[in-house]
Tab-separated table of C-alpha atoms in Angstrom:
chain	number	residue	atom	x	y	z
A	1332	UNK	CA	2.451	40.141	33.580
A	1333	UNK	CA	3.095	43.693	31.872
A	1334	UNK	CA	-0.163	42.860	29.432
A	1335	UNK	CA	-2.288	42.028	32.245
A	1336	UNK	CA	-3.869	46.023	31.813
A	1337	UNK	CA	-4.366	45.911	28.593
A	1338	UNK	CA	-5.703	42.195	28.209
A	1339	UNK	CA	-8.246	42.221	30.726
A	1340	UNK	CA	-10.239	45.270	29.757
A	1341	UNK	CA	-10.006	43.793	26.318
A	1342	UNK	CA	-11.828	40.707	27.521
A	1343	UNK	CA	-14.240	41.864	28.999
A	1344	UNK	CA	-14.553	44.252	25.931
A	1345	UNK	CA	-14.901	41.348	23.645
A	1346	UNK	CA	-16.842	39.427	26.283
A	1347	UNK	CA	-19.269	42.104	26.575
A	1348	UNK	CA	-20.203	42.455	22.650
A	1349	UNK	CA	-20.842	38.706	21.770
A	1350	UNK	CA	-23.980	38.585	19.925
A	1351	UNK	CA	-26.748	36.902	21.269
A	1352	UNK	CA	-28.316	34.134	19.127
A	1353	UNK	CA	-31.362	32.319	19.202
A	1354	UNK	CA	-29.167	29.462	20.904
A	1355	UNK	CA	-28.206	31.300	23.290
A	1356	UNK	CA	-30.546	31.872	26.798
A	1357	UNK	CA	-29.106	34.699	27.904
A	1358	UNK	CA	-29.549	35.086	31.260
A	1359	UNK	CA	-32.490	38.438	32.543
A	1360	UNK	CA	-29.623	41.181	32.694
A	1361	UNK	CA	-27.861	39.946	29.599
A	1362	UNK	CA	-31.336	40.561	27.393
A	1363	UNK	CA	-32.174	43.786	29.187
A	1364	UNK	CA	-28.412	45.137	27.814
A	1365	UNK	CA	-29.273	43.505	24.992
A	1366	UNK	CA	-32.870	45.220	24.455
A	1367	UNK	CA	-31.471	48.368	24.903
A	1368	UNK	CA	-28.552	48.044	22.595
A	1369	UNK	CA	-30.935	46.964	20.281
A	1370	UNK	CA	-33.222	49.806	20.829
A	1371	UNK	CA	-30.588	52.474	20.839
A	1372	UNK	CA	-29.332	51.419	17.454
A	1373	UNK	CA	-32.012	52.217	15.359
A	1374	UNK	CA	-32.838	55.891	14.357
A	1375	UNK	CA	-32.097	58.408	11.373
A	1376	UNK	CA	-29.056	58.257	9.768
A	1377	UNK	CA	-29.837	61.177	7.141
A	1378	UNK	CA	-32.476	63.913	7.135
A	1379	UNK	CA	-33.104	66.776	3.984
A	1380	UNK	CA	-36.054	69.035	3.037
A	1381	UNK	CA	-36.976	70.360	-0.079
A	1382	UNK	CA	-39.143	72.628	-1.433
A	1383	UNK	CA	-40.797	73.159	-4.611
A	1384	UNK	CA	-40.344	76.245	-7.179
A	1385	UNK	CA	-43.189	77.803	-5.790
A	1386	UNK	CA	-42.597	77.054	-2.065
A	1387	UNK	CA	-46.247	75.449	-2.464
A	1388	UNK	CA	-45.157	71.890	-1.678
A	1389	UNK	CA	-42.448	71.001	1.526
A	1390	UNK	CA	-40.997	67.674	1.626
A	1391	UNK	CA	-38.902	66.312	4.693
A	1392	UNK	CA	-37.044	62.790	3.881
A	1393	UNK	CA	-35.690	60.732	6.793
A	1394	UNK	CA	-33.662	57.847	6.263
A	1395	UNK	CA	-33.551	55.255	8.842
A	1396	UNK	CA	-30.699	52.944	9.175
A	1397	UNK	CA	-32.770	49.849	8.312
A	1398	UNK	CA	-33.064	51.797	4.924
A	1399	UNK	CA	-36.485	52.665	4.636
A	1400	UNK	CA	-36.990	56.065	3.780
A	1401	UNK	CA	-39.615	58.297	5.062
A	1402	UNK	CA	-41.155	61.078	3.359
A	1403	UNK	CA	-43.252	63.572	5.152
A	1404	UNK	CA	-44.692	66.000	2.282
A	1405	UNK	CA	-46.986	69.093	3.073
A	1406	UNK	CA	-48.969	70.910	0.067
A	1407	UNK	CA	-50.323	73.932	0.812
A	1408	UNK	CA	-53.320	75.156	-1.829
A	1409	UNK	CA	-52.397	77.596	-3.824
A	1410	UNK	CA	-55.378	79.024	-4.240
A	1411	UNK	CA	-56.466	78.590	-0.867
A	1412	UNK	CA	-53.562	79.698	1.593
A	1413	UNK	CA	-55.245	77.888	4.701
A	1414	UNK	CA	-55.409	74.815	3.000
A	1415	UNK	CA	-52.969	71.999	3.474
A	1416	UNK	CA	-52.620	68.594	2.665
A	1417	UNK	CA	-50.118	66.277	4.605
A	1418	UNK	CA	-49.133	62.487	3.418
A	1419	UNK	CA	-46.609	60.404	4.682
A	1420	UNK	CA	-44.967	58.179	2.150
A	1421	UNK	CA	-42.507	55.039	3.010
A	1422	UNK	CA	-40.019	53.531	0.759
A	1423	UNK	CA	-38.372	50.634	0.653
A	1424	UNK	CA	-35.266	49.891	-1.915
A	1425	UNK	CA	-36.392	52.662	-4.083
A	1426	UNK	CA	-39.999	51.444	-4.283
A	1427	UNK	CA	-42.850	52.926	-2.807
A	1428	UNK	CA	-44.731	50.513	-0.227
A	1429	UNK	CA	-47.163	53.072	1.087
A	1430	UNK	CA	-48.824	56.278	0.847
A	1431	UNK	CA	-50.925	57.766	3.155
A	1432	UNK	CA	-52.506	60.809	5.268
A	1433	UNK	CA	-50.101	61.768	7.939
A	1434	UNK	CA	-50.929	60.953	11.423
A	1435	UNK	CA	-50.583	63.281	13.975
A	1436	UNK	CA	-47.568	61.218	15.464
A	1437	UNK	CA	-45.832	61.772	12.143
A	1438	UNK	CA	-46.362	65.254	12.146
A	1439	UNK	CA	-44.775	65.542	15.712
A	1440	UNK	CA	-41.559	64.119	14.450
A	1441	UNK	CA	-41.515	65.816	11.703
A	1442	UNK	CA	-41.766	68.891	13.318
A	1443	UNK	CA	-38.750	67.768	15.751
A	1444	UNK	CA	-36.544	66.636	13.145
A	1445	UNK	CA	-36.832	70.649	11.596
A	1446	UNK	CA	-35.804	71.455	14.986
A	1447	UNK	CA	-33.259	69.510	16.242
A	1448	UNK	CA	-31.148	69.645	13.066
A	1449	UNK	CA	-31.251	73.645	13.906
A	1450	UNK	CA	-33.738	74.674	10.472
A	1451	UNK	CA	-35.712	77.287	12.221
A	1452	UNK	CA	-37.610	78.545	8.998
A	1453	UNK	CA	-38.110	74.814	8.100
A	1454	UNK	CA	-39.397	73.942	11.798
A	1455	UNK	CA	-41.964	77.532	11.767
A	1456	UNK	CA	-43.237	76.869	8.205
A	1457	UNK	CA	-43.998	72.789	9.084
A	1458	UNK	CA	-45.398	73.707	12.269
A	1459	UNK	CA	-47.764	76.383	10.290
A	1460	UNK	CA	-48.486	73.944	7.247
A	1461	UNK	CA	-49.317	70.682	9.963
A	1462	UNK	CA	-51.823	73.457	12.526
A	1463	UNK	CA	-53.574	74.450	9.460
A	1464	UNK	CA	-53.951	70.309	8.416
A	1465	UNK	CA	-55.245	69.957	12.066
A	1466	UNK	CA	-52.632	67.198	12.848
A	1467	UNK	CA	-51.022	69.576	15.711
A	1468	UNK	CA	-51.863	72.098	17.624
């Protein structure tokens, strides 16, 4: 058969993308691929910064693609230039579900979203603003 190329990578294509439902028992291997498909699919889909007028306040938004958004926001005293205050707020269909301190975990990634989109005097002045709130060192 002159389709014979073509259809059989297509099958197993198709084959290998079913999803698996709760019906389903999917045999070990099958739910390890599946874990890790699963796994590998979630992440940031967008990532900004802003900063205020006055530079004093630093906010870095990352949107996941379950659509929760993720606001890491740094305020540095203006009175008081070693004085910062970090808090972590989470949205959820344009509502606010929680606002908190940072943790230091947040403040890590953070910190390595700055760098791996490439903003190097985003990345130094986060870095700066999170040693002097103690959450890194």
């Amino acid at each position: 058969m002159k389709f014979q190329p073509i259809l059989l990578p297509l099958l197993l294509l198709t084959a290998c993308q079913a999803p698996l439902t709760r019906s389903m028992n999917p045999a070990p291997l099958q739910g390890q691929l599946a874990a890790q498909r699963a796994a590998a699919s979630r992440g940031l889909i967008k990532s900004e910064f802003s900063y205020s007028a006055d530079k004093t306040e630093l906010t870095l938004t990352m949107t996941h693609d379950t659509g929760e958004v993720v606001k890491a926001r740094t305020v540095r005293n203006p009175l008081s230039g070693n004085s910062v205050q970090a808090e972590t707020i989470i949205e959820r269909n344009g509502s606010v579900v929680q606002r908190r301190a940072s943790t230091p975990a947040e403040a890590e990634l953070a910190v390595k979203v700055a760098a791996n989109n490439g903003w190097q005097d985003v990345f130094r002045d986060l870095k700066a603003r999170y040693q002097l709130a103690g959450l890194i060192s």
